[in-house]
Short mmCIF file of C-alpha atoms and ligand atoms in Angstrom, two decimals:
data_model
loop_
_atom_site.label_atom_id
_atom_site.label_comp_id
_atom_site.label_asym_id
_atom_site.label_seq_id
_atom_site.Cartn_x
_atom_site.Cartn_y
_atom_site.Cartn_z
CA MET A 1 114.23 104.10 92.59
CA ALA A 2 115.26 107.51 93.85
CA LYS A 3 115.40 107.78 97.58
CA VAL A 4 113.20 110.15 99.52
CA THR A 5 114.13 111.99 102.71
CA LEU A 6 111.58 112.87 105.33
CA SER A 7 112.59 115.70 107.66
CA VAL A 8 110.57 116.73 110.69
CA ILE A 9 112.04 119.88 112.21
CA LYS A 10 110.34 121.66 115.10
CA ALA A 11 110.76 124.57 117.46
CA ASP A 12 108.85 126.54 120.05
CA ILE A 13 109.06 130.09 118.75
CA GLY A 14 106.31 131.50 120.95
CA GLY A 15 103.25 130.19 122.76
CA PHE A 16 99.64 131.33 122.65
CA PRO A 17 98.65 131.90 125.35
CA GLY A 18 101.54 131.13 127.70
CA HIS A 19 103.01 127.77 126.74
CA SER A 20 99.67 126.18 125.86
CA SER A 21 99.20 126.35 122.12
CA MET A 22 100.04 127.98 118.79
CA HIS A 23 98.86 131.27 117.32
CA PRO A 24 97.32 130.72 113.86
CA ALA A 25 99.50 133.52 112.45
CA LEU A 26 102.62 131.42 113.01
CA MET A 27 101.12 128.42 111.21
CA GLU A 28 100.11 130.63 108.30
CA LEU A 29 103.54 132.20 108.11
CA ALA A 30 105.25 128.78 108.06
CA LYS A 31 102.89 127.55 105.33
CA ARG A 32 103.64 130.65 103.24
CA GLU A 33 107.39 130.19 103.62
CA LEU A 34 107.35 126.51 102.69
CA THR A 35 104.94 127.07 99.79
CA LYS A 36 107.59 129.34 98.22
CA VAL A 37 109.99 126.39 97.83
CA LYS A 38 107.52 123.55 97.25
CA GLY A 39 108.36 121.76 93.98
CA LYS A 40 111.86 123.25 94.14
CA LEU A 41 113.93 122.67 97.27
CA ILE A 42 111.27 120.44 98.86
CA LYS A 43 108.81 118.06 97.28
CA ASP A 44 105.96 118.44 99.75
CA PHE A 45 105.29 119.70 103.27
CA ARG A 46 102.78 119.96 106.08
CA VAL A 47 102.73 122.42 108.96
CA LEU A 48 101.24 121.20 112.25
CA HIS A 49 101.56 122.09 115.89
CA CYS A 50 101.59 120.17 119.12
CA GLY A 51 100.92 122.57 121.97
CA ASP A 52 103.28 125.53 121.56
CA ASP A 53 105.62 123.69 119.19
CA LEU A 54 105.64 124.42 115.47
CA GLU A 55 106.20 121.26 113.42
CA LEU A 56 107.57 121.40 109.87
CA ILE A 57 107.14 118.09 108.02
CA MET A 58 109.03 118.09 104.71
CA THR A 59 109.89 115.61 101.97
CA HIS A 60 112.82 116.16 99.59
CA SER A 61 115.69 114.42 97.83
CA LYS A 62 118.59 116.11 99.59
CA GLY A 63 119.33 113.49 102.27
CA VAL A 64 119.53 113.95 106.04
CA ASP A 65 121.51 116.77 107.69
CA ASN A 66 121.20 118.82 104.53
CA LYS A 67 122.30 122.43 104.93
CA GLU A 68 119.67 123.93 102.61
CA ILE A 69 116.81 122.05 104.27
CA HIS A 70 117.99 122.94 107.75
CA LYS A 71 118.46 126.56 106.71
CA LEU A 72 114.92 126.62 105.33
CA ALA A 73 113.61 125.46 108.71
CA TRP A 74 115.84 127.87 110.62
CA ASP A 75 114.85 130.85 108.46
CA THR A 76 111.18 129.93 108.85
CA PHE A 77 111.55 129.80 112.63
CA LYS A 78 113.43 133.12 112.58
CA LYS A 79 110.68 134.82 110.55
CA GLY A 80 108.07 133.21 112.81
CA THR A 81 109.89 134.61 115.82
CA GLU A 82 109.65 138.13 114.40
CA GLU A 83 105.89 137.63 114.02
CA ALA A 84 105.69 136.15 117.53
CA LYS A 85 107.50 139.20 118.91
CA LYS A 86 105.07 141.54 117.15
CA LEU A 87 102.14 139.68 118.71
CA LYS A 88 104.05 139.53 122.03
CA LEU A 89 103.49 135.76 122.16
CA TYR A 90 104.93 134.02 125.16
CA GLY A 91 108.59 133.00 124.98
CA ALA A 92 108.99 134.30 121.42
CA GLY A 93 112.02 132.59 119.91
CA GLN A 94 112.28 130.34 122.99
CA ASP A 95 114.02 127.44 121.23
CA LEU A 96 116.37 129.43 118.99
CA LEU A 97 119.49 129.33 121.11
CA LYS A 98 121.86 130.87 118.56
CA ASP A 99 121.75 134.04 116.49
CA THR A 100 123.26 132.85 113.25
CA PHE A 101 122.77 129.64 111.34
CA SER A 102 125.86 127.41 111.22
CA GLY A 103 124.94 124.78 108.63
CA ASN A 104 122.77 122.42 110.71
CA VAL A 105 119.99 123.14 113.19
CA LYS A 106 121.30 120.39 115.50
CA GLY A 107 122.65 121.95 118.66
CA MET A 108 120.97 125.26 117.87
CA GLY A 109 117.69 124.58 119.65
CA PRO A 110 115.19 123.11 117.17
CA GLY A 111 114.46 119.38 117.32
CA VAL A 112 115.10 117.20 114.25
CA ALA A 113 114.05 113.70 113.22
CA GLU A 114 114.99 112.63 109.70
CA MET A 115 115.32 109.49 107.62
CA THR A 116 116.14 108.57 104.01
CA PHE A 117 114.74 105.46 102.37
CA GLU A 118 113.49 103.96 99.16
CA GLU A 119 109.72 104.38 99.02
CA ARG A 120 108.04 100.94 99.10
CA LYS A 121 105.07 99.86 96.98
CA SER A 122 103.00 101.38 99.76
CA GLU A 123 104.62 103.54 102.43
CA PRO A 124 102.58 104.24 105.59
CA ILE A 125 104.35 106.69 107.92
CA MET A 126 103.39 107.71 111.45
CA ILE A 127 104.80 111.02 112.70
CA PHE A 128 104.56 111.54 116.45
CA MET A 129 104.87 114.98 117.99
CA ALA A 130 104.94 115.71 121.71
CA ASP A 131 104.62 118.73 123.96
CA LYS A 132 105.78 119.18 127.59
CA THR A 133 108.26 116.33 127.66
CA GLU A 134 111.79 115.22 126.75
CA PRO A 135 113.30 113.08 123.94
CA GLY A 136 113.55 109.97 126.15
CA ALA A 137 109.75 109.94 126.20
CA TRP A 138 109.86 107.79 123.03
CA ASN A 139 111.96 105.04 124.67
CA TYR A 140 109.03 103.17 126.21
CA ALA A 141 106.91 103.34 123.06
CA LEU A 142 109.75 102.27 120.73
CA TYR A 143 110.61 99.34 122.97
CA LYS A 144 106.97 98.20 122.95
CA MET A 145 106.67 98.66 119.15
CA PHE A 146 109.87 96.93 118.08
CA ALA A 147 110.79 94.55 120.92
CA ASP A 148 107.73 93.51 122.92
CA PRO A 149 105.63 90.69 121.41
CA PHE A 150 102.88 91.36 123.96
CA SER A 151 102.38 94.70 122.22
CA THR A 152 103.43 93.97 118.63
CA ALA A 153 101.98 90.65 117.51
CA GLY A 154 104.00 90.74 114.28
CA LEU A 155 107.23 90.02 116.17
CA VAL A 156 105.80 86.52 116.68
CA ILE A 157 103.53 86.07 113.68
CA ASP A 158 105.19 87.89 110.77
CA PRO A 159 108.20 86.01 109.33
CA ASN A 160 109.56 89.32 108.02
CA MET A 161 109.76 90.78 111.54
CA HIS A 162 110.69 87.65 113.41
CA GLY A 163 114.41 88.46 113.17
CA GLY A 164 113.91 91.47 115.42
CA PHE A 165 115.29 95.01 115.35
CA THR A 166 118.48 96.84 116.28
CA PHE A 167 118.27 100.01 118.35
CA GLU A 168 120.79 102.85 118.20
CA VAL A 169 120.90 104.27 121.73
CA HIS A 170 122.52 107.63 122.46
CA ASP A 171 124.06 108.70 125.75
CA LEU A 172 123.13 112.38 125.80
CA PHE A 173 125.48 113.21 128.67
CA GLU A 174 128.66 111.66 127.24
CA HIS A 175 127.80 112.04 123.52
CA LYS A 176 128.28 108.35 122.76
CA LYS A 177 126.16 105.77 120.99
CA VAL A 178 125.74 102.01 121.13
CA MET A 179 123.93 99.57 118.82
CA LEU A 180 121.80 96.96 120.62
CA LYS A 181 120.49 93.97 118.73
CA CYS A 182 117.12 92.78 119.96
CA PRO A 183 115.67 90.44 121.10
CA ASP A 184 119.16 89.10 122.08
CA GLU A 185 120.12 92.20 124.03
CA ILE A 186 116.81 93.50 125.39
CA TYR A 187 117.89 93.24 129.02
CA ASP A 188 121.03 95.28 128.38
CA MET A 189 119.01 97.78 126.40
CA LEU A 190 116.35 98.16 129.08
CA ALA A 191 119.10 98.81 131.64
CA LEU A 192 119.97 101.89 129.61
CA ILE A 193 116.70 103.17 128.17
CA GLY A 194 114.92 102.85 131.51
CA GLN A 195 116.85 106.05 132.29
CA PRO A 196 115.25 108.17 129.58
CA SER A 197 116.72 111.44 130.84
CA ARG A 198 120.13 110.20 129.68
CA TYR A 199 119.78 107.29 127.23
CA VAL A 200 117.61 107.90 124.20
CA ILE A 201 116.72 105.65 121.27
CA LYS A 202 117.74 107.57 118.13
CA TYR A 203 117.10 105.00 115.36
CA VAL A 204 115.59 101.56 114.92
CA PHE A 205 116.67 99.23 112.06
CA ARG A 206 115.27 95.87 110.94
CA ASN A 207 117.82 93.13 111.58
CA SER A 208 117.14 91.13 108.40
CA ASP A 209 118.13 93.91 105.96
CA LYS A 210 119.18 96.95 108.08
CA GLU A 211 116.15 98.86 106.72
CA ILE A 212 115.45 101.98 108.76
CA ALA A 213 112.19 101.80 110.72
CA ALA A 214 112.20 104.72 113.16
CA SER A 215 114.01 108.00 113.82
CA THR A 216 113.64 110.43 116.73
CA SER A 217 114.83 113.89 117.76
CA THR A 218 117.35 113.79 120.59
CA GLN A 219 117.98 117.42 121.52
CA ARG A 220 118.15 118.26 125.19
CA LEU A 221 117.76 121.99 125.37
CA SER A 222 118.82 122.29 128.99
CA LEU A 223 122.06 120.40 128.24
CA LEU A 224 122.68 122.63 125.23
CA ALA A 225 121.87 125.88 126.97
CA GLY A 226 123.14 125.00 130.44
CA ARG A 227 119.96 126.35 131.98
CA TYR A 228 116.22 125.84 131.91
CA VAL A 229 114.84 126.88 128.54
CA GLY A 230 111.63 124.87 128.28
CA LYS A 231 111.33 121.19 127.53
CA ASP A 232 112.48 119.62 124.30
CA ASP A 233 109.11 118.44 123.09
CA PRO A 234 110.45 115.74 120.77
CA VAL A 235 109.28 114.28 117.46
CA MET A 236 109.53 110.79 115.99
CA ILE A 237 109.05 109.19 112.56
CA VAL A 238 107.97 105.54 112.31
CA ARG A 239 107.45 103.52 109.11
CA ALA A 240 104.73 100.87 109.25
CA GLN A 241 103.45 97.65 107.65
CA SER A 242 104.97 95.02 105.33
CA GLY A 243 107.63 93.58 107.61
CA LEU A 244 107.43 96.49 110.04
CA PRO A 245 104.88 96.91 112.83
CA ALA A 246 101.35 97.48 111.49
CA VAL A 247 99.90 100.96 112.00
CA GLY A 248 97.86 99.65 114.94
CA GLU A 249 100.96 98.06 116.45
CA VAL A 250 102.80 101.37 116.13
CA LEU A 251 99.98 103.12 118.02
CA GLU A 252 99.33 100.41 120.63
CA PRO A 253 102.03 101.48 123.15
CA PHE A 254 100.15 104.77 123.64
CA SER A 255 97.07 102.93 124.94
CA PHE A 256 98.94 103.13 128.27
CA PRO A 257 99.64 106.73 129.36
CA TYR A 258 103.08 105.98 130.79
CA THR A 259 104.88 108.52 132.93
CA VAL A 260 107.27 111.01 131.35
CA ALA A 261 109.29 114.00 132.56
CA GLY A 262 108.19 117.50 131.62
CA TRP A 263 104.82 119.10 132.38
CA MET A 264 104.82 122.33 134.42
CA ARG A 265 108.11 124.23 134.05
CA GLY A 266 109.66 121.09 132.58
CA SER A 267 110.11 119.88 136.13
CA HIS A 268 107.40 117.31 136.84
CA HIS A 269 106.50 113.75 136.03
CA GLY A 270 103.15 113.28 134.40
CA PRO A 271 101.14 110.86 132.24
CA PHE A 272 101.81 110.94 128.49
CA MET A 273 98.35 111.58 127.06
CA PRO A 274 97.57 110.65 123.43
CA VAL A 275 95.18 113.21 121.89
CA GLY A 276 93.63 114.29 118.61
CA PHE A 277 95.02 117.41 116.92
CA CYS A 278 92.30 119.63 118.38
CA ASP A 279 93.31 118.64 121.91
CA ALA A 280 97.00 119.33 121.44
CA ARG A 281 96.82 122.39 123.69
CA PRO A 282 98.00 121.46 127.18
CA SER A 283 96.21 123.61 129.74
CA ARG A 284 95.98 121.94 133.16
CA PHE A 285 99.21 122.74 135.04
CA ASP A 286 100.56 123.35 131.51
CA GLY A 287 99.82 119.73 130.67
CA PRO A 288 99.57 116.90 131.14
CA PRO A 289 102.26 116.07 128.54
CA ARG A 290 100.71 115.33 125.19
CA VAL A 291 101.38 113.31 122.07
CA ILE A 292 99.69 113.54 118.69
CA CYS A 293 100.23 111.24 115.72
CA ALA A 294 99.89 112.34 112.09
CA GLY A 295 99.46 109.39 109.73
CA PHE A 296 100.53 109.64 106.08
CA GLN A 297 100.86 107.52 102.98
CA LEU A 298 103.83 108.63 100.91
CA SER A 299 103.25 108.66 97.18
CA GLY A 300 106.23 109.59 95.06
CA GLY A 301 107.48 111.78 97.89
CA MET A 302 104.11 113.51 98.24
CA LEU A 303 102.42 113.43 101.65
CA GLU A 304 98.91 111.97 101.53
CA GLY A 305 97.42 113.06 104.85
CA PRO A 306 97.60 113.81 107.70
CA ALA A 307 95.19 111.43 109.35
CA ASP A 308 94.64 112.32 113.01
CA MET A 309 95.51 108.91 114.50
CA PHE A 310 94.69 109.46 118.19
CA SER A 311 91.36 111.08 117.40
CA ASP A 312 89.73 107.74 118.03
CA VAL A 313 87.48 106.49 120.82
CA SER A 314 89.78 103.51 121.35
CA PHE A 315 92.19 105.90 123.08
CA ASP A 316 89.51 107.27 125.44
CA ASN A 317 90.53 104.89 128.23
CA ALA A 318 94.15 106.02 127.92
CA ARG A 319 92.99 109.63 128.21
CA ASN A 320 90.78 108.84 131.21
CA MET A 321 93.60 106.99 132.91
CA ALA A 322 95.92 109.91 132.17
CA ASN A 323 93.47 112.30 133.85
CA ASP A 324 93.24 110.03 136.91
CA VAL A 325 97.02 109.78 137.11
CA ALA A 326 97.24 113.56 136.72
CA ASP A 327 94.86 114.02 139.69
CA TYR A 328 96.90 111.59 141.75
CA LEU A 329 100.28 113.11 140.94
CA ARG A 330 99.15 116.72 141.30
CA ARG A 331 98.24 116.16 144.94
CA HIS A 332 101.95 115.67 145.67
CA GLY A 333 102.55 119.36 144.95
CA PRO A 334 106.29 120.07 145.12
CA PHE A 335 107.19 116.57 146.36
CA GLU A 336 109.12 113.97 144.39
CA PRO A 337 108.46 111.89 142.42
CA HIS A 338 105.86 114.30 140.98
CA ARG A 339 108.58 116.92 140.93
CA LEU A 340 111.66 115.66 139.06
CA SER A 341 114.61 114.34 141.04
CA ALA A 342 117.34 116.67 142.27
CA ASP A 343 119.62 115.37 139.47
CA GLU A 344 117.25 116.66 136.85
CA MET A 345 116.54 119.90 138.70
CA GLU A 346 120.27 120.60 138.63
CA TYR A 347 119.85 121.46 135.00
CA THR A 348 116.95 123.73 135.75
CA THR A 349 116.30 125.75 138.87
CA LEU A 350 117.97 124.12 141.85
CA PRO A 351 121.42 125.74 141.46
CA ASP A 352 119.95 129.21 141.98
CA VAL A 353 118.05 128.15 145.08
CA LEU A 354 121.14 126.49 146.56
CA LYS A 355 123.27 129.53 145.74
CA LYS A 356 120.85 131.83 147.51
CA LEU A 357 120.59 129.65 150.61
CA GLY A 358 124.31 128.76 150.58
CA PRO A 359 125.48 131.27 153.21
CA ARG A 360 122.63 130.31 155.59
CA PHE A 361 123.55 126.61 155.75
CA LYS A 362 125.31 125.81 159.08
CA LYS A 363 127.45 122.73 159.74
CA LEU A 364 125.66 119.99 161.72
P1 LIG B 401 107.96 132.53 133.63
O1 LIG B 401 106.51 132.86 133.76
O2 LIG B 401 108.82 133.23 134.61
O3 LIG B 401 108.48 132.65 132.23
O4 LIG B 401 108.18 130.99 133.97
C1 LIG B 401 107.13 130.12 134.03
C2 LIG B 401 107.15 129.20 132.92
O5 LIG B 401 106.21 129.10 132.18
C3 LIG B 401 108.37 128.40 132.73
O6 LIG B 401 108.57 128.13 131.40
P1 LIG B 402 107.43 124.39 126.69
O1 LIG B 402 108.74 123.61 126.76
O2 LIG B 402 106.40 123.63 125.93
O3 LIG B 402 107.67 125.75 126.18
O4 LIG B 402 106.87 124.48 128.15
C1 LIG B 402 107.60 125.19 129.07
C2 LIG B 402 107.00 125.24 130.41
O5 LIG B 402 107.66 125.68 131.29
C3 LIG B 402 105.65 124.76 130.67
O6 LIG B 402 105.29 124.98 132.00
MG1 LIG B 403 106.89 127.26 125.28
MG1 LIG B 404 106.37 123.06 123.99
#
């Protein structure tokens, strides 16, 4: 069986209005560009958006980190940026940190999650896309999906999952990675991934056969750019069923709107709210941070879908709780822990404030 590669490449190339959502013209442009190469360079594609982030979902046979595929995404974002500039959309080209393409979009601004695998007899895939948060936002959900039997029943019940999963965790500050085999090493892993600003789960593999189960984007724009340039608004691919978490087990972690970093000016903690596609347009205080999930069945590399997975009443309580938490946190105004810690602000706005006030500080 030929292997298929799934590439999800995303960028904020301009918001409409402000940072809230996507102008239809940009979606149309991306669809036109990808249609030109459908059946040639790529097998199939879908264009979606989460808030102000344009999401290109592509299947092909070129493998991960492929120059042609990355160039296709980059060129599409570049053309979209020209359109965004014409329409004077907000932050046109926001995530394109470089002028010229250098072979791989990694480190250039766009976020990338990719995986290559042999398509199973039936291949359900969940693609998660977030706005107003950072890559570490997936840590909690991935832990619940692949390591917590109180969330994923299959870890106990399904003999094919009972052996557990191995997590590849990246240290985004020191550019290092470590493999952690769970359940044996869950305490060590939690020590790391509980600091999602620094340690991020990049891949998950099934222990019994090393089969890939999940892949995330791990860009941190502020670390790349050395200044505040908007949040990363990450994406994640998760395979489901038949010895992997069932679709409902993949979604279950989002029934709790856990707290993530991002929201207004990328500088506040807020609840991670699961929403249907039509609600992926953060408005209140530019948020709260949002996640959508597009469900697909792969069929010979073709994408059957998307199904709008969070457009379901069973996530209403999560949304209500998220709104209550948003009310509660907002009343803190500029106070931590609603506002991110000084550590995090160092990569955003604090240096300028300290520089300005520097000469006025007197020794105690
Ligand atoms: P500006 O309005 O100055 O761009 O900043 C506010 C904001 O939206 C931060 O991204
Ligand atoms: P984005 O990262 O989604 O562009 O949001 C930036 C922002 O500052 C929102 O307040
Ligand atoms: Mg934006
Ligand atoms: Mg965004």
